[in-house]
Short mmCIF file of C-alpha atoms in Angstrom, two decimals:
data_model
loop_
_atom_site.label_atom_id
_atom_site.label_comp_id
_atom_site.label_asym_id
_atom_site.label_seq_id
_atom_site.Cartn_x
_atom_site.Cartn_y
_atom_site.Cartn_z
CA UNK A 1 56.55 45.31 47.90
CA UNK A 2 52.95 46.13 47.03
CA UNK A 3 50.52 42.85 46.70
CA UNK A 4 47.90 43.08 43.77
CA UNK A 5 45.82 41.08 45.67
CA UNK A 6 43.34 42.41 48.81
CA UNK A 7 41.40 39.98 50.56
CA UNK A 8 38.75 41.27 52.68
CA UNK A 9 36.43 39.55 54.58
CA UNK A 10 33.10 40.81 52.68
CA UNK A 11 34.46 40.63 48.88
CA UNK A 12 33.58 37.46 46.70
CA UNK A 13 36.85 35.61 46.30
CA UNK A 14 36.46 35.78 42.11
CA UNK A 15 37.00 39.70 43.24
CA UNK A 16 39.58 39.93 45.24
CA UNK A 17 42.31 40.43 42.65
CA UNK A 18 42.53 43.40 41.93
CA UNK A 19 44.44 42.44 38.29
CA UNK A 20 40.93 41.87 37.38
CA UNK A 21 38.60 44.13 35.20
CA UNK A 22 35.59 44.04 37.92
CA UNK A 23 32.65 43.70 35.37
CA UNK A 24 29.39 44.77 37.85
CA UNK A 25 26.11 46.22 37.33
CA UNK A 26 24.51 46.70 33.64
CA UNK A 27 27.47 48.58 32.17
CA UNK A 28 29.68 45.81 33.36
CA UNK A 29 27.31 42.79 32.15
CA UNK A 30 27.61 44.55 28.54
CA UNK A 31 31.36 45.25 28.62
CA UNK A 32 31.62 41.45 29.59
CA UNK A 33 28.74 40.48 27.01
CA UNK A 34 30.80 42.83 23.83
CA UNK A 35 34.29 41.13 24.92
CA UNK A 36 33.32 37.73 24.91
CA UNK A 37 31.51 38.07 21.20
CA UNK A 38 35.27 40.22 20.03
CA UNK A 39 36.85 36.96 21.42
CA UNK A 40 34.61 34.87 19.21
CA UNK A 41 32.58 33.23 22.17
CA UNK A 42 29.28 33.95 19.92
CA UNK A 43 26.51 32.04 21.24
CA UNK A 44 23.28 31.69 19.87
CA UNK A 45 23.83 35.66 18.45
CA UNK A 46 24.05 34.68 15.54
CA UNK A 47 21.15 32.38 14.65
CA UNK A 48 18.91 34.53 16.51
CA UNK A 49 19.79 37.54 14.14
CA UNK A 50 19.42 35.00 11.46
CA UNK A 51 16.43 34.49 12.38
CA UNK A 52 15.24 38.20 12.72
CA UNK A 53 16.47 38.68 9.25
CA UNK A 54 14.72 36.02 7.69
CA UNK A 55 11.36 37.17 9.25
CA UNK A 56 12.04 40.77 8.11
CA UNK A 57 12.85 39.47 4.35
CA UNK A 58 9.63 36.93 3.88
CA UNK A 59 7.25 39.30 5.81
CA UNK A 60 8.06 42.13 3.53
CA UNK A 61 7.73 39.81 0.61
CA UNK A 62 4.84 38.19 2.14
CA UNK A 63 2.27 39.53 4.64
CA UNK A 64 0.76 35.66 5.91
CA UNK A 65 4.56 34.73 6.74
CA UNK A 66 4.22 35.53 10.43
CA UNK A 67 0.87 34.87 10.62
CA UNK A 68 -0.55 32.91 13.84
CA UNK A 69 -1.92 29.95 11.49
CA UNK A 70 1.85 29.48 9.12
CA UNK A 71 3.96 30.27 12.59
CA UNK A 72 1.89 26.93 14.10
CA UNK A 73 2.48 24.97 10.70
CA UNK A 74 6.18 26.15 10.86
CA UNK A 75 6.84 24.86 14.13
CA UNK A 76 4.92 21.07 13.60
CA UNK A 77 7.00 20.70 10.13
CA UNK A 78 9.95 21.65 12.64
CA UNK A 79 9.67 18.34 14.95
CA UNK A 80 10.67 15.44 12.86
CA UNK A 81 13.80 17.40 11.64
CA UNK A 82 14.26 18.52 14.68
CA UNK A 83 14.80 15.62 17.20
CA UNK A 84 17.42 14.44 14.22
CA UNK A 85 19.29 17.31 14.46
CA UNK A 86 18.77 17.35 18.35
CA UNK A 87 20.69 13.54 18.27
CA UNK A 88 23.14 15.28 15.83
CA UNK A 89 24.47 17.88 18.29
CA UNK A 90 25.36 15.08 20.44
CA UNK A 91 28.03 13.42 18.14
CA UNK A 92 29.59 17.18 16.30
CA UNK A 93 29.92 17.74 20.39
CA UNK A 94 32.72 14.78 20.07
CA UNK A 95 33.52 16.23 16.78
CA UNK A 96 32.32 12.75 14.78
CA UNK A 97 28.86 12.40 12.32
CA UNK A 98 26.28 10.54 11.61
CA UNK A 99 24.95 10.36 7.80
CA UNK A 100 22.55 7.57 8.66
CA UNK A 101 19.97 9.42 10.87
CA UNK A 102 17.95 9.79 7.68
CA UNK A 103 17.77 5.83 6.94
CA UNK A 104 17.41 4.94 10.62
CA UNK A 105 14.53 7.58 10.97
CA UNK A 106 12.49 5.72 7.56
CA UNK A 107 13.81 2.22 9.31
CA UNK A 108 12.04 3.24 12.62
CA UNK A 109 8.63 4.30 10.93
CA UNK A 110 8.97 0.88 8.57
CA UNK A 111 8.83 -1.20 11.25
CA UNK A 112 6.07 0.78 13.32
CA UNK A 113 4.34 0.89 10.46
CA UNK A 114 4.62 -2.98 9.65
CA UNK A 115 3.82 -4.03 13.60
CA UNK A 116 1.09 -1.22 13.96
CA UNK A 117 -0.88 -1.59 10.80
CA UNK A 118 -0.28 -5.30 9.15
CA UNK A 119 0.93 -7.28 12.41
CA UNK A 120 -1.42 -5.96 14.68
CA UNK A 121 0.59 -5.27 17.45
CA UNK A 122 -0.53 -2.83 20.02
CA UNK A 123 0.81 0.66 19.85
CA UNK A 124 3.02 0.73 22.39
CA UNK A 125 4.97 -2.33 21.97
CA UNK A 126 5.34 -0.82 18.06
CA UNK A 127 6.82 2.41 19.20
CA UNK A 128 8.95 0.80 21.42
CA UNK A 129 10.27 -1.59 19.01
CA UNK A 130 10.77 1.17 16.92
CA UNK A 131 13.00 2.93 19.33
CA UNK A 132 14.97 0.52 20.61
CA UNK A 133 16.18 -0.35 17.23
CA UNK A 134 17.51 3.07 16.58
CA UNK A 135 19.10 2.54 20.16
CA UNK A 136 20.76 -0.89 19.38
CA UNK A 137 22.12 0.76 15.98
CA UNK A 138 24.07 3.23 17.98
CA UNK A 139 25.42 1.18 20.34
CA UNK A 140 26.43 -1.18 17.05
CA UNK A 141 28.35 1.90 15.71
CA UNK A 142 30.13 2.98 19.24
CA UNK A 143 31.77 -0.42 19.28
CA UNK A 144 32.43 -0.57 16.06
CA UNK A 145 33.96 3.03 16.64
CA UNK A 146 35.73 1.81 19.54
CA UNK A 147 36.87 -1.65 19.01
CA UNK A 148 37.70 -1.22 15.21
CA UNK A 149 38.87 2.43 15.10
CA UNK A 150 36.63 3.10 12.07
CA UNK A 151 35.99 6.71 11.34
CA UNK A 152 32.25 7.65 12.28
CA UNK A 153 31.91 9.03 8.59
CA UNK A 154 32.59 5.33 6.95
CA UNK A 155 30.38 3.78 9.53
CA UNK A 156 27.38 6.30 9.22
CA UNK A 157 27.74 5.87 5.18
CA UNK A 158 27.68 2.05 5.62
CA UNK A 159 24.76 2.29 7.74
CA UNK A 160 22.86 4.73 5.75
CA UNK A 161 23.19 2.06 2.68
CA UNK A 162 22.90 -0.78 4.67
CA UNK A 163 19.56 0.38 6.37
CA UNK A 164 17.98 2.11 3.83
CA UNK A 165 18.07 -1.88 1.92
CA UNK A 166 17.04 -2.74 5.72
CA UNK A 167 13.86 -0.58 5.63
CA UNK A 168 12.64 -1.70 1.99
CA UNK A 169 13.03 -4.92 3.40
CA UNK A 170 11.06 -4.51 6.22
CA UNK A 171 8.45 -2.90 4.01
CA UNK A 172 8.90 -6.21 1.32
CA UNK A 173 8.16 -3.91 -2.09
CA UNK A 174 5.34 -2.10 -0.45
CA UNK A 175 5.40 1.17 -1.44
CA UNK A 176 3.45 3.11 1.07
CA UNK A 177 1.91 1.73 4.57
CA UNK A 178 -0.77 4.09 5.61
CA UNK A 179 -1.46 4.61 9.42
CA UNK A 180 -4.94 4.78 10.26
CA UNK A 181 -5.92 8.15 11.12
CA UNK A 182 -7.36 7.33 14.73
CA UNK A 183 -4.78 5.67 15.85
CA UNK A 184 -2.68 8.04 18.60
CA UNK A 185 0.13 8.67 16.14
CA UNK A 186 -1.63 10.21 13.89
CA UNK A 187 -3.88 12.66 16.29
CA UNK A 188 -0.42 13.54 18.11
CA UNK A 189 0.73 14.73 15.07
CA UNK A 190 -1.83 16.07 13.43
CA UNK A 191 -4.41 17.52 15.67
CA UNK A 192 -2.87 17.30 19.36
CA UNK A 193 -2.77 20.84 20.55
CA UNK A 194 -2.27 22.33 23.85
CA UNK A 195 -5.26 23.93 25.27
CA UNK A 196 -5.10 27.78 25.63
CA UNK A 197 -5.58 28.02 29.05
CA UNK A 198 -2.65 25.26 29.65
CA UNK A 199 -0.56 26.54 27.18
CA UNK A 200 -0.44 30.10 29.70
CA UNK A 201 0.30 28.14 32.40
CA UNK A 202 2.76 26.25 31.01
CA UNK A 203 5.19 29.25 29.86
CA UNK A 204 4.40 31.25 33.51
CA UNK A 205 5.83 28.14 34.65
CA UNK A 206 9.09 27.89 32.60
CA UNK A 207 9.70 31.76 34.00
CA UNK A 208 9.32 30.48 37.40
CA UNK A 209 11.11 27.55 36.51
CA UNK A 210 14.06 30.05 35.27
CA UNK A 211 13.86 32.34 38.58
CA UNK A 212 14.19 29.11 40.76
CA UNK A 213 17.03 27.97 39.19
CA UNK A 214 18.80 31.18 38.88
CA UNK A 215 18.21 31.59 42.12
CA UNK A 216 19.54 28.41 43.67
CA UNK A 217 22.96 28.99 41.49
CA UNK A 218 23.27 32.37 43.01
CA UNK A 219 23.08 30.80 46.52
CA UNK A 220 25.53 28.70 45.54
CA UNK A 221 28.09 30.82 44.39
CA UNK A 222 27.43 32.36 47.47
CA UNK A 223 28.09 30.03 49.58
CA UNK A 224 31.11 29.12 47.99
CA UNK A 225 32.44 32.61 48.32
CA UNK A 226 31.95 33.79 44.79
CA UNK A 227 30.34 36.70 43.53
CA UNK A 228 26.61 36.20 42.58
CA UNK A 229 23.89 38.18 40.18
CA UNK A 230 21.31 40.53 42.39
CA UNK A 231 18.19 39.53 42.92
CA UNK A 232 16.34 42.42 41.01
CA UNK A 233 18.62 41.25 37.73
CA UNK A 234 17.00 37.60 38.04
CA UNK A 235 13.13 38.71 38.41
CA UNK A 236 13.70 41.45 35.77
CA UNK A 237 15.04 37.99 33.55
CA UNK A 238 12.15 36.13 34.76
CA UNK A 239 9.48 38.63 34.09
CA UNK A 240 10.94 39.25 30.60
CA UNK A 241 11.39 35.56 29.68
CA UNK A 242 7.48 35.15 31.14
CA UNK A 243 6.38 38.54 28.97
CA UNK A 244 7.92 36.78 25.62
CA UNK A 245 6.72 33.16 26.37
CA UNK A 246 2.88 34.78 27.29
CA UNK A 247 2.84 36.45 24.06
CA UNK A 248 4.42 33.71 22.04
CA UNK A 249 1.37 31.43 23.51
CA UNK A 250 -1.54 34.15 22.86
CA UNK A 251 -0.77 34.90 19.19
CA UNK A 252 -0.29 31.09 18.22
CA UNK A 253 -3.70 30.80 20.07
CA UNK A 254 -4.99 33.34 17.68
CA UNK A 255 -5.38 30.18 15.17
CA UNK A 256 -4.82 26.48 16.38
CA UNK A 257 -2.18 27.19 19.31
CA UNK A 258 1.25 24.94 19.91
CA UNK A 259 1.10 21.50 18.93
CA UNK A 260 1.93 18.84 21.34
CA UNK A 261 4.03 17.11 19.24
CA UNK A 262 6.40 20.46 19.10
CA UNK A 263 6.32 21.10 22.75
CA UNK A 264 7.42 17.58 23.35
CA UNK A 265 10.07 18.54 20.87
CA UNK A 266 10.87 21.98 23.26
CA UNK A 267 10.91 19.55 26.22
CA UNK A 268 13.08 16.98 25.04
CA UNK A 269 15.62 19.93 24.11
CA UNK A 270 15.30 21.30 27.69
CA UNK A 271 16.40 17.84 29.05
CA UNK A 272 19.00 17.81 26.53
CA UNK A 273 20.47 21.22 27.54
CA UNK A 274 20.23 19.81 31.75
CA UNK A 275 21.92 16.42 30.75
CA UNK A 276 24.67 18.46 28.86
CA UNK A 277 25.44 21.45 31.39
CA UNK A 278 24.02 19.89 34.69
CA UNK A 279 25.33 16.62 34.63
CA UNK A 280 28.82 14.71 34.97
CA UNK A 281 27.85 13.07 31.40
CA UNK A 282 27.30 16.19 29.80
CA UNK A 283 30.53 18.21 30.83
CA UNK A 284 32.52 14.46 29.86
CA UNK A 285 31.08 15.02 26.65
CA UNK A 286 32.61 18.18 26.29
CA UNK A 287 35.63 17.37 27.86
CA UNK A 288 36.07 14.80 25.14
CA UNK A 289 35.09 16.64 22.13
CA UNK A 290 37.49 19.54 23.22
CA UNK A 291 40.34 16.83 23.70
CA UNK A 292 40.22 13.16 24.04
CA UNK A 293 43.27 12.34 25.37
CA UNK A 294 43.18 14.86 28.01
CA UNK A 295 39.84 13.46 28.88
CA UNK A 296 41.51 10.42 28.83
CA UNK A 297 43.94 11.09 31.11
CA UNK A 298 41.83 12.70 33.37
CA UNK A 299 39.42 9.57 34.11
CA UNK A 300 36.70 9.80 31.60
CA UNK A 301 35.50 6.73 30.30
CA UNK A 302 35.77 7.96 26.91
CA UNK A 303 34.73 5.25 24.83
CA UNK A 304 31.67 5.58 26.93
CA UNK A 305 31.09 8.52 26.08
CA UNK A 306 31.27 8.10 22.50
CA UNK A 307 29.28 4.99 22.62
CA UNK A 308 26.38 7.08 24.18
CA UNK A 309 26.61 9.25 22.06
CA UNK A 310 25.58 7.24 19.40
CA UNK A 311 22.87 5.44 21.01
CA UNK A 312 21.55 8.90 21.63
CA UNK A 313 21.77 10.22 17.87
CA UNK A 314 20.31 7.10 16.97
CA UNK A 315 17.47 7.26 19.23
CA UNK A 316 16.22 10.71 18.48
CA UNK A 317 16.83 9.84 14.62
CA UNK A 318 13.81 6.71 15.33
CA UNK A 319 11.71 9.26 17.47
CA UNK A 320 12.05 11.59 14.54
CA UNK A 321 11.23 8.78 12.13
CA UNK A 322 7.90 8.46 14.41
CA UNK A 323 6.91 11.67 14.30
CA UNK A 324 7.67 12.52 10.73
CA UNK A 325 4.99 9.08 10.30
CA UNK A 326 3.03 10.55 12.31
CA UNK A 327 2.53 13.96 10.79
CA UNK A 328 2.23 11.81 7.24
CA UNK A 329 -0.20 9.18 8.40
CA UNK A 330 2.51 6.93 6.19
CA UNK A 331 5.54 5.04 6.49
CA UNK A 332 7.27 4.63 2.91
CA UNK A 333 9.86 3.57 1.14
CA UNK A 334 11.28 7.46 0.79
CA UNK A 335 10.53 8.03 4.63
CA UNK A 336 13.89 9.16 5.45
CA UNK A 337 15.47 9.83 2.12
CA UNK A 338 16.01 12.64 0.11
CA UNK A 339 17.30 15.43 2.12
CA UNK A 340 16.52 14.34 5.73
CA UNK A 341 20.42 13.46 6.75
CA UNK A 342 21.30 17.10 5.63
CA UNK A 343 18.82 19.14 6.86
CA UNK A 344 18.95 18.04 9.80
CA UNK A 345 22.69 18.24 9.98
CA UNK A 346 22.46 21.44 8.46
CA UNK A 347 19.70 22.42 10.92
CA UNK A 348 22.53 21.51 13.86
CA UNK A 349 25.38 23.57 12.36
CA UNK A 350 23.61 26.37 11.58
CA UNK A 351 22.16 26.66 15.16
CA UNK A 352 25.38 27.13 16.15
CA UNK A 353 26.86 23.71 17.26
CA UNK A 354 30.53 23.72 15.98
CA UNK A 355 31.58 21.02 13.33
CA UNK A 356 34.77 20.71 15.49
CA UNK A 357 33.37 19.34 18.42
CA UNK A 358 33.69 20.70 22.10
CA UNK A 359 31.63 23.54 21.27
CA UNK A 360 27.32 23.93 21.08
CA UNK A 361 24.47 23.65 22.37
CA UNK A 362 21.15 21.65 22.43
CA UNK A 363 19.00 25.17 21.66
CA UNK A 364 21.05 24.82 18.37
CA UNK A 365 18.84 22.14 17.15
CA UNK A 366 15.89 23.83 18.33
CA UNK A 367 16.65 27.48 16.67
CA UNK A 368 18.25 26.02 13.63
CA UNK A 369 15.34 23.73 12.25
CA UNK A 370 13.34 26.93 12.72
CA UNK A 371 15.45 28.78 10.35
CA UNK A 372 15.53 26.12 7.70
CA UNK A 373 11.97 25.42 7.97
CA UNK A 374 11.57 29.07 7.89
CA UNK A 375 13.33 29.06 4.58
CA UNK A 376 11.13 26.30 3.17
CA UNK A 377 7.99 28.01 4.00
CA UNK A 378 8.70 31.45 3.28
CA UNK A 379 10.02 30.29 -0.49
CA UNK A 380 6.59 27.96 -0.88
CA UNK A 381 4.58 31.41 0.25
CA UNK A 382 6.43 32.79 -2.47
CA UNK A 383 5.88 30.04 -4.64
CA UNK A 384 9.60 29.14 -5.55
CA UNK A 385 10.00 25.74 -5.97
CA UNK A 386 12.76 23.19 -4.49
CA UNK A 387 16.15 23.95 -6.54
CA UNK A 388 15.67 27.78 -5.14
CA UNK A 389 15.25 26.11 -1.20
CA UNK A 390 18.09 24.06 -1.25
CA UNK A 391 20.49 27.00 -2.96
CA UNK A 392 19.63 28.90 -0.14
CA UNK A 393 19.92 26.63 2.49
CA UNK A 394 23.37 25.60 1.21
CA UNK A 395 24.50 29.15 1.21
CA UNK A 396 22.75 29.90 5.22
CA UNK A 397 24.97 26.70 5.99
CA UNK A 398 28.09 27.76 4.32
CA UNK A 399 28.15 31.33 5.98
CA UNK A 400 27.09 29.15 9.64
CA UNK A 401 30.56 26.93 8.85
CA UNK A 402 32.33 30.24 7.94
CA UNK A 403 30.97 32.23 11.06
CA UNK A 404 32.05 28.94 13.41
CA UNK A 405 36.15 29.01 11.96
CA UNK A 406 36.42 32.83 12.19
CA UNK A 407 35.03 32.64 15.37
CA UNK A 408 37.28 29.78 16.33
CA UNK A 409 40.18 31.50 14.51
CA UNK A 410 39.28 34.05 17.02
CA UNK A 411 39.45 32.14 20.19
CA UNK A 412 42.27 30.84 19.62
CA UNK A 413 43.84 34.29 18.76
CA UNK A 414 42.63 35.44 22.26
CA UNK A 415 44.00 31.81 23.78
CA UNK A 416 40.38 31.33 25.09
CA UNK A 417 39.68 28.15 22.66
#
């Protein structure tokens, strides 16, 4: 009888079968890389060529759309929207919603607003206020989740209602608070920017960041036995990731450079994406959106998990509230309203985090508020007005929902989902 299987002493043990198409060197990476996007495990692909597309289209049409000066207006409108939609992921990962974000965001700048300006509080004690009350709302709707068994939808409309009355309230028929424009808030959002010099540093250090890290999973995998990338692969990564980041940096400094208030936005997302791939929390919260009874049954605390979830969402929604403040020296009565729940929501899906839970990614926040707010600014270079904005963006989110069920019809085709 002939065995399929050879162990030697000097092959990885993810090798040793010899069933098993051996994917090595750069032909094998992009025979692996063109399977897995035929199975319908597409990544961020498709936002980034969203993205590419977009650029192309409102450059064409527009020759100050990637300019240095809109490109650093772009990315500060992104940062309000963006920690939403960051807090969004968290809760599609368990396949549930939040509608509310948008009412908890104008509830978290009311009450900043109301301590800050008219109640004199210090700063930090207002911020912090503000916070936790987007943190105590979460928890409010994970036991109400949990104890009651009412769907996240009903609670999320409830709460948008309920604490949309909450913030007028709060704001007791005023219709705008202004924030004065020395106070912190206001300079972080308006005119905090990295200095050049810094700003270098800073993205030679994510590259070394990146080779350390890749490294240190290599030796891993090595020392369990398993087969590991070469060391030329991960400093050609590094150097490449370093090249982008260094340009990225020099031609925003070619005007006013990155704004803190985004990179704090970029770092908060990099936290996210260690929390959710790094940690026991973050591979629970898969394991729950993928299936909850299996999670169940396998030990996870899954009521935890969703009630974390929701403190998180409801967090980032107040920090978002903050910044958007911020950025308007104001906290109003239509902070939060119009279409803030659905962009950001939008902003989430379209990045590429699944409406069916178990499957995304934090970057998704991060690349999809840059293609809506991409949207929005090439249309205002154009001078197209609101109605045209939101058709678009509905149809970029429709064919984002469309691309996510073919590629789950996909994966499940290929038993991989």
């Amino acid at each position: 009888m002939t065995s399929t299987v050879t162990p030697e002493d000097n092959t990885p043990a993810d090798r040793r079968d010899s069933r098993l198409r051996q994917d090595v060197g750069l032909q094998g990476a992009l025979r692996g890389s063109f399977d897995r996007i035929r199975r319908g495990d597409l990544g961020l692909l498709p936002v980034i060529i969203g993205i590419i597309v977009i650029s192309i289209i409102f450059q064409s049409l527009n020759p100050f759309f990637l300019s240095s000066n809109n490109l650093a207006n772009l990315l500060m409108e992104s940062t309000a929207i963006g920690f939403m939609a960051l807090g969004i992921v968290f809760v599609l990962l368990l396949a549930q919603i939040d509608l509310s974000i948008g009412s908890v965001s104008g509830l978290s700048a009311a009450i900043f607003a109301v301590g800050f300006v008219q109640n004199g509080w210090p700063i930090l004690p207002a911020i912090i206020a503000a916070v936790l009350t987007g943190t105590a709302i979460g928890f409010i709707y994970g036991q109400i989740f949990n104890r009651l068994g009412v769907p996240s939808f009903v609670i999320s409309v409830a709460g948008l209602l309920g604490f949309l009355g909450l913030q007028l309230y709060v704001l007791r028929g005023q219709g705008t608070i202004n924030l004065p424009f020395e106070s912190p808030l206001v300079w972080f959002g308006q005119q905090a920017f990295i200095p050049a010099t810094v700003s270098y540093v800073l993205m030679a250090t994510v590259g070394i960041v990146f080779y350390l890290v890749r490294t240190a999973k290599s030796a891993r995998r090595k020392k369990a036995g398993l087969s590991t990338q070469g060391q030329i692969g991960i400093v050609l990564q590094a150097v490449g990731l370093i090249v982008v980041l260094e340009f990225i940096a020099w031609f925003l400094n070619q005007s006013r450079g990155i704004s803190m208030m985004f990179s704090l936005f970029v770092a908060t997302v990099l936290v996210a994406h260690f929390v959710l791939t790094r940690t026991q929390f973050g591979r629970a919260i898969f394991a729950v959106g993928g299936n909850p009874e299996a999670a169940r049954r396998a030990g996870i605390n899954v009521n935890a998990i969703y009630t974390s979830a929701f403190m998180i969402t409801s967090t980032l929604a107040a920090i978002g509230g903050l910044m958007a403040a911020g950025r308007l020296a104001a906290a109003a009565q239509s902070s939060g309203g119009g279409d803030t729940n659905l962009t950001a929501i939008a902003a989430a899906v379209i990045g590429g985090t699944s409406l069916f839970g178990g499957r995304g990614s934090a970057f998704s926040a991060l690349l999809g508020v840059i293609v809506i707010q991409s949207i929005s600014s090439g249309l205002t270079l154009l001078n197209l007005d609101s109605s045209i904005r939101f058709m678009v963006t509905g149809a970029v989110v429709l064919i984002a929902v469309a691309v996510d069920a073919l590629a789950r019809r996909s994966r499940e085709a290929s038993g991989v989902a």
